[in-house]
Short mmCIF file of C-alpha atoms in Angstrom, two decimals:
data_model
loop_
_atom_site.label_atom_id
_atom_site.label_comp_id
_atom_site.label_asym_id
_atom_site.label_seq_id
_atom_site.Cartn_x
_atom_site.Cartn_y
_atom_site.Cartn_z
CA GLY A 1 -5.80 -14.01 -31.09
CA GLY A 2 -6.46 -13.74 -27.35
CA LEU A 3 -2.85 -14.47 -26.46
CA ILE A 4 -1.63 -11.63 -28.67
CA VAL A 5 -4.06 -9.20 -27.05
CA PHE A 6 -2.93 -10.35 -23.59
CA ALA A 7 0.75 -9.99 -24.54
CA PHE A 8 0.16 -6.47 -25.87
CA ILE A 9 -1.71 -5.35 -22.75
CA PHE A 10 0.92 -7.00 -20.52
CA ALA A 11 3.75 -5.19 -22.34
CA ILE A 12 2.02 -1.80 -22.06
CA ASN A 13 1.21 -2.41 -18.38
CA SER A 14 4.81 -3.40 -17.64
CA SER A 15 6.26 -0.30 -19.29
CA VAL A 16 3.78 1.96 -17.48
CA HIS A 17 4.78 0.40 -14.14
CA SER A 18 8.46 1.01 -14.84
CA TYR A 19 7.74 4.60 -15.88
CA LEU A 20 5.72 5.25 -12.72
CA ILE A 21 8.47 3.84 -10.50
CA VAL A 22 11.01 6.14 -12.14
CA LEU A 23 8.60 9.08 -11.87
CA TYR A 24 7.87 8.49 -8.18
CA SER A 25 11.49 7.89 -7.21
CA GLY A 26 13.97 10.62 -6.51
CA LYS A 27 16.39 11.58 -9.23
CA ASP A 28 19.39 10.25 -7.31
CA LYS A 29 17.88 6.85 -6.47
CA ALA A 30 15.79 5.90 -9.51
CA ALA A 31 17.93 2.83 -10.27
CA MET A 32 17.64 1.58 -6.69
CA ASP A 33 13.86 2.07 -6.66
CA LEU A 34 13.46 0.34 -10.02
CA GLY A 35 15.63 -2.53 -8.81
CA PHE A 36 13.50 -2.82 -5.67
CA TYR A 37 10.38 -2.86 -7.83
CA TYR A 38 11.70 -5.73 -9.96
CA MET A 39 12.84 -7.62 -6.84
CA ALA A 40 9.41 -7.19 -5.23
CA ASN A 41 7.72 -8.21 -8.48
CA ALA A 42 9.79 -11.40 -8.66
CA MET A 43 9.10 -12.19 -5.00
CA GLY A 44 5.38 -11.65 -5.54
CA ARG A 45 5.40 -14.02 -8.50
CA LEU A 46 7.26 -16.66 -6.48
CA VAL A 47 4.95 -16.38 -3.47
CA GLY A 48 1.89 -16.30 -5.74
CA THR A 49 2.99 -19.42 -7.58
CA ILE A 50 3.70 -21.35 -4.39
CA LEU A 51 0.54 -20.11 -2.65
CA SER A 52 -1.74 -20.83 -5.60
CA GLY A 53 -0.30 -24.34 -5.95
CA ALA A 54 -0.74 -25.05 -2.25
CA ILE A 55 -4.29 -23.64 -2.20
CA TYR A 56 -5.27 -25.58 -5.29
CA GLN A 57 -3.88 -28.85 -3.94
CA ALA A 58 -5.63 -28.34 -0.62
CA THR A 59 -9.03 -27.41 -2.04
CA GLU A 60 -9.31 -28.85 -5.57
CA GLU A 61 -11.39 -31.85 -4.55
CA TYR A 62 -14.26 -29.73 -3.25
CA PHE A 63 -13.84 -26.31 -4.85
CA GLY A 64 -11.52 -26.63 -7.85
CA LEU A 65 -9.98 -23.45 -9.18
CA SER A 66 -12.50 -21.09 -7.59
CA VAL A 67 -10.63 -20.79 -4.27
CA CYS A 68 -7.47 -19.73 -6.14
CA LEU A 69 -9.44 -17.08 -7.99
CA TRP A 70 -11.10 -15.81 -4.79
CA THR A 71 -7.71 -15.66 -3.06
CA ALA A 72 -6.26 -13.72 -6.00
CA SER A 73 -9.23 -11.35 -5.82
CA GLY A 74 -8.56 -10.80 -2.13
CA PHE A 75 -4.93 -9.95 -2.84
CA MET A 76 -6.02 -7.51 -5.56
CA VAL A 77 -8.33 -5.76 -3.09
CA LEU A 78 -5.49 -5.64 -0.56
CA ALA A 79 -3.18 -4.12 -3.20
CA GLY A 80 -5.83 -1.52 -4.03
CA ILE A 81 -6.16 -0.59 -0.36
CA VAL A 82 -2.38 -0.20 -0.03
CA ALA A 83 -2.24 1.85 -3.26
CA TRP A 84 -4.92 4.18 -1.89
CA TRP A 85 -2.29 5.72 0.40
CA LEU A 86 0.14 6.56 -2.41
CA GLU A 87 0.73 10.20 -3.10
CA PRO A 88 -1.76 11.35 -5.77
CA GLU A 89 1.01 13.17 -7.61
CA PRO A 90 4.66 12.24 -7.70
CA ILE A 91 6.99 14.39 -5.64
CA LEU A 92 9.36 15.82 -8.20
CA PRO A 93 12.73 17.27 -7.15
CA LYS A 94 12.90 21.04 -7.39
#
């Protein structure tokens, strides 16, 4: 049950991200911006996987999974701070 709910939310979130990238990009470079988004997403997943594995191996004896979760929380806060500077409304071509 929980996995189906997660999959549904993940699918909706993914499509909203793609829509927002297309909306924020210029009409003539939407494909390039969407490609950059997917490249950055893949790089983030790779770095996150490697970093979480390294952090867990280095700290699991004393802290277990909690350090990974705190590190992920820190990156979420950092992403929120960066997103704060995004334009509140997309700049649409006239």
